[in-house]
Short mmCIF file of C-alpha atoms and ligand atoms in Angstrom, two decimals:
data_model
loop_
_atom_site.label_atom_id
_atom_site.label_comp_id
_atom_site.label_asym_id
_atom_site.label_seq_id
_atom_site.Cartn_x
_atom_site.Cartn_y
_atom_site.Cartn_z
CA MET V 1 -16.22 -13.47 19.66
CA LYS V 2 -17.89 -10.38 18.14
CA VAL V 3 -15.74 -7.33 17.45
CA LEU V 4 -17.10 -3.89 16.62
CA GLY V 5 -14.75 -2.14 14.17
CA ILE V 6 -14.61 1.66 13.92
CA GLU V 7 -12.69 3.54 11.21
CA THR V 8 -12.62 7.36 10.89
CA SER V 9 -9.06 8.10 9.75
CA CYS V 10 -9.94 10.14 6.67
CA ASP V 11 -13.20 10.88 4.87
CA GLU V 12 -15.27 7.73 5.44
CA THR V 13 -17.10 6.98 8.67
CA ALA V 14 -17.13 3.19 8.83
CA VAL V 15 -18.51 0.70 11.37
CA ALA V 16 -18.49 -3.09 11.13
CA VAL V 17 -19.30 -6.14 13.20
CA VAL V 18 -17.04 -9.13 12.59
CA GLU V 19 -17.41 -12.54 14.24
CA ASP V 20 -14.34 -14.66 15.09
CA GLY V 21 -12.10 -12.30 13.12
CA ARG V 22 -13.51 -13.55 9.82
CA SER V 23 -17.27 -13.41 9.28
CA VAL V 24 -18.51 -9.98 8.34
CA LEU V 25 -21.92 -9.60 10.00
CA ALA V 26 -22.23 -5.91 9.06
CA ASN V 27 -19.95 -3.50 7.20
CA LEU V 28 -21.31 0.04 6.79
CA ILE V 29 -19.71 3.12 5.31
CA SER V 30 -21.04 6.64 5.45
CA SER V 31 -19.13 8.32 2.64
CA GLN V 32 -18.27 12.01 2.64
CA VAL V 33 -17.26 12.03 -1.03
CA ASP V 34 -19.93 14.57 -2.04
CA LEU V 35 -18.95 16.86 0.83
CA HIS V 36 -15.31 17.10 -0.27
CA ALA V 37 -15.67 16.73 -4.07
CA ARG V 38 -16.18 20.42 -4.75
CA TYR V 39 -12.89 21.23 -2.98
CA GLY V 40 -11.01 18.61 -5.02
CA GLY V 41 -9.65 16.97 -1.85
CA VAL V 42 -10.47 16.13 1.75
CA VAL V 43 -11.03 19.16 4.03
CA PRO V 44 -10.00 17.95 7.54
CA GLU V 45 -12.34 20.21 9.53
CA LEU V 46 -15.36 19.19 7.46
CA ALA V 47 -14.36 15.52 7.78
CA SER V 48 -14.26 15.67 11.59
CA ARG V 49 -17.67 17.33 11.77
CA ALA V 50 -19.22 14.79 9.42
CA HIS V 51 -17.75 11.90 11.47
CA VAL V 52 -19.36 13.35 14.63
CA GLN V 53 -22.74 13.47 12.91
CA ALA V 54 -22.49 10.00 11.39
CA ILE V 55 -20.86 7.81 14.04
CA ASN V 56 -23.70 7.13 16.53
CA PRO V 57 -26.44 6.34 13.98
CA LEU V 58 -23.98 4.22 12.01
CA MET V 59 -23.04 2.14 15.10
CA ALA V 60 -26.73 1.59 15.84
CA GLU V 61 -27.41 0.54 12.24
CA ALA V 62 -24.40 -1.80 12.12
CA LEU V 63 -25.53 -3.58 15.30
CA ASP V 64 -29.04 -3.81 13.91
CA ARG V 65 -27.80 -5.34 10.63
CA ALA V 66 -25.62 -7.78 12.58
CA GLY V 67 -28.63 -8.77 14.66
CA CYS V 68 -27.02 -7.87 17.98
CA ARG V 69 -26.88 -5.25 20.73
CA PHE V 70 -24.02 -3.39 22.42
CA ALA V 71 -24.13 -5.99 25.21
CA ASP V 72 -23.23 -8.75 22.70
CA ILE V 73 -19.97 -7.05 21.66
CA ASP V 74 -16.81 -8.63 23.12
CA GLY V 75 -14.23 -6.24 21.65
CA VAL V 76 -13.98 -2.79 20.08
CA ALA V 77 -11.25 -2.25 17.47
CA VAL V 78 -10.57 1.30 16.37
CA THR V 79 -8.13 3.01 14.01
CA VAL V 80 -5.67 5.09 16.07
CA GLY V 81 -3.50 6.20 13.10
CA PRO V 82 -2.16 7.13 10.64
CA GLY V 83 -4.73 9.68 9.51
CA LEU V 84 -6.19 13.12 10.15
CA ALA V 85 -6.00 14.00 13.87
CA GLY V 86 -9.49 15.46 14.22
CA ALA V 87 -11.02 12.59 12.25
CA LEU V 88 -9.22 9.88 14.25
CA LEU V 89 -10.32 11.49 17.54
CA VAL V 90 -14.00 10.97 16.71
CA GLY V 91 -13.66 7.22 16.16
CA VAL V 92 -11.40 6.73 19.17
CA ALA V 93 -13.76 8.67 21.47
CA ALA V 94 -16.69 6.54 20.28
CA ALA V 95 -14.73 3.31 20.79
CA LYS V 96 -13.72 4.31 24.32
CA ALA V 97 -17.32 5.18 25.18
CA VAL V 98 -18.55 1.77 23.97
CA SER V 99 -15.77 -0.04 25.82
CA LEU V 100 -16.41 1.88 29.05
CA ALA V 101 -20.17 1.42 28.90
CA THR V 102 -20.20 -2.28 27.97
CA GLY V 103 -16.94 -3.62 29.38
CA ALA V 104 -15.89 -4.80 25.87
CA GLU V 105 -12.11 -4.99 25.41
CA LEU V 106 -10.59 -2.04 23.54
CA ILE V 107 -7.86 -2.44 20.93
CA GLY V 108 -6.22 0.34 18.89
CA VAL V 109 -5.36 -0.63 15.30
CA ASN V 110 -2.94 0.78 12.73
CA HIS V 111 -4.92 1.68 9.58
CA LEU V 112 -2.23 0.17 7.32
CA GLU V 113 -2.34 -3.10 9.25
CA GLY V 114 -6.10 -3.04 8.65
CA HIS V 115 -5.54 -2.81 4.89
CA ILE V 116 -3.25 -5.86 5.05
CA TYR V 117 -5.62 -7.83 7.31
CA ALA V 118 -8.52 -7.25 4.89
CA ASN V 119 -6.97 -10.25 3.11
CA PHE V 120 -7.75 -12.47 6.11
CA LEU V 121 -11.52 -11.83 6.24
CA GLU V 122 -13.46 -14.98 5.26
CA HIS V 123 -10.46 -17.33 4.93
CA GLY V 124 -8.20 -16.42 7.85
CA PRO V 125 -4.44 -15.91 7.51
CA PRO V 126 -2.28 -18.24 5.40
CA GLU V 127 1.04 -19.38 6.86
CA PRO V 128 3.53 -16.42 7.15
CA PRO V 129 5.92 -14.98 6.00
CA TYR V 130 4.38 -12.48 3.59
CA VAL V 131 5.49 -9.62 1.39
CA CYS V 132 2.82 -6.89 1.30
CA LEU V 133 2.25 -4.05 -1.11
CA VAL V 134 0.16 -1.33 0.55
CA VAL V 135 -1.07 1.29 -1.91
CA SER V 136 -3.65 3.88 -0.89
CA GLY V 137 -4.45 7.57 -1.11
CA GLY V 138 -1.85 8.38 1.53
CA HIS V 139 0.64 5.50 1.37
CA THR V 140 2.75 3.41 -0.98
CA LEU V 141 4.96 0.89 0.74
CA LEU V 142 6.43 -2.57 0.44
CA VAL V 143 6.60 -4.52 3.66
CA HIS V 144 8.07 -7.84 4.74
CA MET V 145 6.06 -9.66 7.42
CA PRO V 146 8.11 -12.49 8.94
CA GLU V 147 5.14 -13.32 11.13
CA GLU V 148 1.73 -11.89 11.93
CA HIS V 149 1.74 -8.30 13.29
CA ARG V 150 5.49 -7.85 12.65
CA TYR V 151 6.52 -5.43 9.93
CA GLU V 152 9.80 -4.64 8.24
CA VAL V 153 9.34 -1.78 5.78
CA LEU V 154 11.39 -2.57 2.68
CA GLY V 155 10.65 0.62 0.78
CA GLN V 156 8.17 3.39 0.25
CA THR V 157 7.35 6.34 -1.94
CA VAL V 158 9.82 9.21 -1.79
CA ASP V 159 7.13 11.67 -2.96
CA ASP V 160 3.46 11.07 -3.91
CA ALA V 161 1.39 8.04 -2.87
CA ALA V 162 -0.07 5.90 -5.68
CA GLY V 163 -3.68 6.90 -4.97
CA GLU V 164 -2.64 10.55 -4.82
CA ALA V 165 -1.05 10.23 -8.29
CA PHE V 166 -4.21 8.58 -9.67
CA ASP V 167 -6.37 11.32 -8.12
CA LYS V 168 -4.18 14.18 -9.40
CA ILE V 169 -4.08 12.92 -12.98
CA ALA V 170 -7.80 12.12 -12.86
CA ARG V 171 -8.53 15.66 -11.70
CA PHE V 172 -6.29 17.05 -14.45
CA MET V 173 -8.31 14.99 -16.95
CA GLY V 174 -11.61 16.25 -15.51
CA LEU V 175 -12.66 12.86 -14.09
CA GLY V 176 -13.76 14.18 -10.67
CA PHE V 177 -12.58 13.32 -7.14
CA PRO V 178 -11.43 10.82 -6.01
CA GLY V 179 -10.65 9.91 -9.59
CA GLY V 180 -8.87 6.55 -9.22
CA PRO V 181 -11.96 4.43 -10.01
CA ALA V 182 -12.98 6.67 -12.97
CA LEU V 183 -9.46 6.56 -14.42
CA ASP V 184 -9.45 2.76 -14.03
CA ARG V 185 -12.73 2.52 -16.01
CA LEU V 186 -11.50 4.85 -18.76
CA ALA V 187 -8.18 2.99 -19.04
CA ARG V 188 -9.99 -0.25 -19.90
CA GLN V 189 -10.83 1.27 -23.30
CA GLY V 190 -7.28 2.48 -23.97
CA ASP V 191 -3.96 1.09 -25.13
CA PRO V 192 -1.47 0.79 -22.23
CA GLU V 193 1.42 1.00 -24.69
CA ALA V 194 0.18 4.06 -26.59
CA ILE V 195 2.45 6.47 -24.73
CA ALA V 196 5.82 5.50 -23.21
CA PHE V 197 5.78 7.24 -19.82
CA PRO V 198 8.84 6.87 -17.54
CA ARG V 199 9.03 3.94 -15.10
CA ALA V 200 10.51 5.91 -12.19
CA MET V 201 12.99 4.02 -10.00
CA ALA V 202 12.24 0.74 -11.79
CA ASP V 203 15.97 -0.08 -11.78
CA SER V 204 16.95 1.74 -8.60
CA GLY V 205 17.94 -1.55 -6.94
CA ASP V 206 15.86 -0.79 -3.86
CA TYR V 207 12.17 -1.00 -2.98
CA ASP V 208 11.37 2.71 -3.02
CA PHE V 209 8.91 4.36 -5.39
CA SER V 210 8.67 7.81 -6.94
CA LEU V 211 5.53 9.11 -8.62
CA SER V 212 5.82 12.88 -8.94
CA GLY V 213 8.02 12.62 -12.08
CA LEU V 214 5.36 10.54 -13.82
CA LYS V 215 2.74 13.14 -12.98
CA THR V 216 4.92 15.88 -14.51
CA ALA V 217 5.59 13.71 -17.58
CA VAL V 218 1.84 13.32 -18.19
CA LEU V 219 1.21 17.07 -17.89
CA ARG V 220 4.15 17.86 -20.18
CA TYR V 221 3.02 15.30 -22.76
CA VAL V 222 -0.52 16.71 -22.90
CA LYS V 223 0.75 20.31 -23.19
CA GLY V 224 3.12 19.26 -26.00
CA GLU V 225 0.38 17.49 -27.91
CA LEU V 226 -2.06 20.39 -27.56
CA ALA V 227 0.66 22.84 -28.66
CA ALA V 228 1.22 20.69 -31.76
CA GLY V 229 -2.51 20.84 -32.53
CA ARG V 230 -3.21 17.24 -31.51
CA ARG V 231 -5.77 16.03 -28.96
CA PRO V 232 -4.43 13.10 -26.93
CA ASP V 233 -6.91 10.21 -26.68
CA PRO V 234 -8.10 10.23 -23.01
CA ALA V 235 -8.41 6.44 -22.81
CA ASP V 236 -4.88 5.89 -24.17
CA LEU V 237 -3.55 8.54 -21.80
CA ALA V 238 -5.26 6.91 -18.79
CA ALA V 239 -4.14 3.40 -19.78
CA SER V 240 -0.52 4.44 -20.40
CA PHE V 241 -0.27 6.40 -17.15
CA GLN V 242 -1.81 3.53 -15.18
CA GLU V 243 0.52 1.02 -16.82
CA ALA V 244 3.59 3.02 -15.78
CA ILE V 245 2.49 2.89 -12.12
CA VAL V 246 1.40 -0.76 -12.20
CA ASP V 247 4.59 -1.91 -13.98
CA VAL V 248 6.90 -0.66 -11.23
CA GLN V 249 4.65 -1.86 -8.41
CA VAL V 250 4.37 -5.36 -9.83
CA SER V 251 8.06 -5.76 -10.61
CA LYS V 252 9.24 -4.46 -7.22
CA THR V 253 6.74 -6.59 -5.30
CA VAL V 254 7.73 -9.77 -7.13
CA ALA V 255 11.44 -8.93 -6.74
CA ALA V 256 11.01 -8.38 -2.98
CA ALA V 257 9.19 -11.70 -2.53
CA LEU V 258 11.81 -13.62 -4.51
CA GLU V 259 14.72 -11.92 -2.75
CA ARG V 260 13.22 -12.66 0.68
CA GLY V 261 12.28 -16.21 -0.28
CA VAL V 262 8.65 -15.46 0.55
CA SER V 263 5.94 -17.27 -1.41
CA THR V 264 2.81 -15.35 -0.28
CA VAL V 265 2.13 -11.81 -1.47
CA LEU V 266 -0.63 -9.70 0.10
CA LEU V 267 -2.01 -6.57 -1.54
CA GLY V 268 -3.89 -3.93 0.41
CA GLY V 269 -5.24 -0.37 0.17
CA GLY V 270 -7.65 1.53 -2.06
CA VAL V 271 -5.49 1.31 -5.19
CA VAL V 272 -5.72 -2.51 -5.02
CA ALA V 273 -9.28 -2.01 -6.30
CA ASN V 274 -7.54 -1.18 -9.60
CA THR V 275 -8.43 -3.75 -12.27
CA ARG V 276 -5.09 -3.60 -14.06
CA LEU V 277 -3.02 -3.93 -10.88
CA ARG V 278 -5.01 -7.02 -9.84
CA GLU V 279 -4.72 -8.55 -13.30
CA ARG V 280 -0.99 -7.89 -13.74
CA MET V 281 -0.11 -8.95 -10.20
CA GLU V 282 -2.00 -12.22 -10.55
CA LYS V 283 -0.22 -13.01 -13.82
CA ALA V 284 3.25 -12.03 -12.58
CA GLY V 285 2.68 -13.98 -9.37
CA ALA V 286 1.67 -17.12 -11.26
CA GLU V 287 4.76 -16.83 -13.48
CA ALA V 288 7.05 -16.44 -10.47
CA GLY V 289 5.39 -19.26 -8.49
CA LEU V 290 3.95 -16.87 -5.89
CA ARG V 291 0.57 -16.98 -4.20
CA VAL V 292 -0.97 -13.53 -4.61
CA LEU V 293 -3.91 -12.53 -2.40
CA PHE V 294 -6.01 -9.41 -2.60
CA PRO V 295 -9.21 -8.42 -0.78
CA ALA V 296 -12.62 -8.21 -2.49
CA ILE V 297 -12.90 -4.83 -4.25
CA GLU V 298 -15.20 -3.32 -1.59
CA LEU V 299 -12.73 -4.30 1.15
CA CYS V 300 -9.75 -2.59 -0.57
CA THR V 301 -10.91 0.97 0.07
CA ASP V 302 -11.34 2.20 3.63
CA ASN V 303 -13.75 0.12 5.71
CA ALA V 304 -14.17 -1.01 9.31
CA ALA V 305 -14.34 -4.78 8.72
CA MET V 306 -10.57 -4.76 8.06
CA ILE V 307 -10.00 -2.88 11.34
CA ALA V 308 -12.18 -5.38 13.23
CA CYS V 309 -10.25 -8.25 11.62
CA ALA V 310 -6.83 -6.88 12.63
CA GLY V 311 -8.14 -5.97 16.09
CA ALA V 312 -9.69 -9.42 16.63
CA SER V 313 -6.35 -11.01 15.80
CA ARG V 314 -4.55 -8.83 18.35
CA LEU V 315 -7.22 -9.44 21.01
CA ALA V 316 -6.90 -13.20 20.42
CA ARG V 317 -3.18 -12.86 21.23
CA GLY V 318 -4.06 -11.26 24.56
CA GLU V 319 -3.29 -7.68 23.56
CA ARG V 320 -5.43 -4.86 24.96
CA SER V 321 -5.41 -1.06 24.79
CA SER V 322 -6.23 0.98 27.86
CA LEU V 323 -8.96 3.60 27.94
CA ASP V 324 -6.32 6.34 27.64
CA VAL V 325 -4.99 5.05 24.31
CA ALA V 326 -4.04 8.07 22.18
CA ILE V 327 -4.36 8.77 18.48
CA ASP V 328 -1.16 8.99 16.43
CA PRO V 329 -1.63 10.77 13.06
CA GLY V 330 1.86 9.70 11.92
CA LEU V 331 1.72 6.10 13.20
CA GLU V 332 4.05 3.69 11.39
CA LEU V 333 3.99 -0.11 11.07
CA ALA V 334 5.96 -1.44 14.05
CA PRO V 335 8.75 -4.05 13.65
O1 KG4 Z 401 -7.27 3.07 1.17
P1 KG4 Z 401 -8.11 4.20 0.70
O2 KG4 Z 401 -9.61 3.99 0.63
O3 KG4 Z 401 -7.88 5.48 1.56
C1 KG4 Z 401 -6.63 5.77 2.12
O4 KG4 Z 401 -6.25 5.13 3.13
O5 KG4 Z 401 -5.96 6.64 1.53
O6 KG4 Z 401 -7.55 4.60 -0.74
C2 KG4 Z 401 -8.17 5.62 -1.49
C3 KG4 Z 401 -7.40 5.79 -2.78
C4 KG4 Z 401 -7.84 7.00 -3.58
O7 KG4 Z 401 -6.69 7.72 -3.97
C5 KG4 Z 401 -8.56 6.38 -4.76
O8 KG4 Z 401 -8.51 7.16 -5.95
C6 KG4 Z 401 -7.80 5.09 -4.94
O9 KG4 Z 401 -7.58 4.63 -3.63
N1 KG4 Z 401 -8.56 4.09 -5.72
C7 KG4 Z 401 -8.17 3.65 -6.94
C8 KG4 Z 401 -9.19 2.75 -7.38
N2 KG4 Z 401 -10.15 2.70 -6.40
C9 KG4 Z 401 -9.74 3.53 -5.40
N3 KG4 Z 401 -7.08 3.90 -7.67
C10 KG4 Z 401 -6.97 3.30 -8.85
N4 KG4 Z 401 -7.90 2.44 -9.36
C11 KG4 Z 401 -9.02 2.14 -8.66
N5 KG4 Z 401 -9.92 1.31 -9.14
ZN1 ZN Z 402 -6.88 3.46 3.70
#
């Protein structure tokens, strides 16, 4: 079964072709990074327009790379939320058009479920239950999955998302936008223990996160150092900030898995591309006897192969969306 995946929830137009829910035959991304970089963030109206321009040629190229035609597609999986309304509409309209014209089954997919299902490309799903940490530009949440496609949100950020915190500090440090990857690279040359930033909510006894206090602590530290005539070392600053985020994420994820008696941990979302998070999570998982899975780096950030994978799994269970399926910018993971 070949599924065409379409993802346009934010600033990347992405199209993929995935066979049998696992084999990635094509996975293309038309990035709008340069378009939004000079504004220091994603401009929704510009994103929608760029999706409109990119989507048709990208679908044609993805089919070409996969060595197939529209007529060979059995299903169309598309992100219906969460995301920017105008951006989501472009992908959903394209998916409906393909479904209507070819008779391929349509399935709407939750973007966050896509990030989790990126783990199942290539190898398929391990036996549930799972505990999942989803960390992206817009989300930070810990989820218990008793079985496939069922979600119990254990906790989430009460303020900024992890990727948002990375991007804000990176911008403050002049590392460009989105700055997560640049901050990650810089941090590799620094000492994660150089500066003791607060571990917000580390001992709160729940699975929520808070990141805005850390952001303020970094700004205050830099101002204090400059006022005292000292120049903070950028690599130490990046490494110490990153460590404060990673510390809390790792400890809460491991605690949730142990408390729930779950032995498989899945990581998903753009921030899972972070070298230190992968390294620390792997080590902590091994120490706690947990199996920790994370997607290949290029499948952590937004892509359409993950949407095709989640959609293929739903289609295989007999689920379908009708041609009037609507977008939902605030869509949550359903129990
Ligand atoms: O999942 P994603 O591609 O888009 C959303 O759904 O939001 O995540 C993008 C976020 C950005 O904030 C970006 O800075 C962050 O993921 N990110 C990273 C790294 N690579 C991407 N953050 C830290 N370290 C990285 N290596
Ligand atoms: Zn995402």
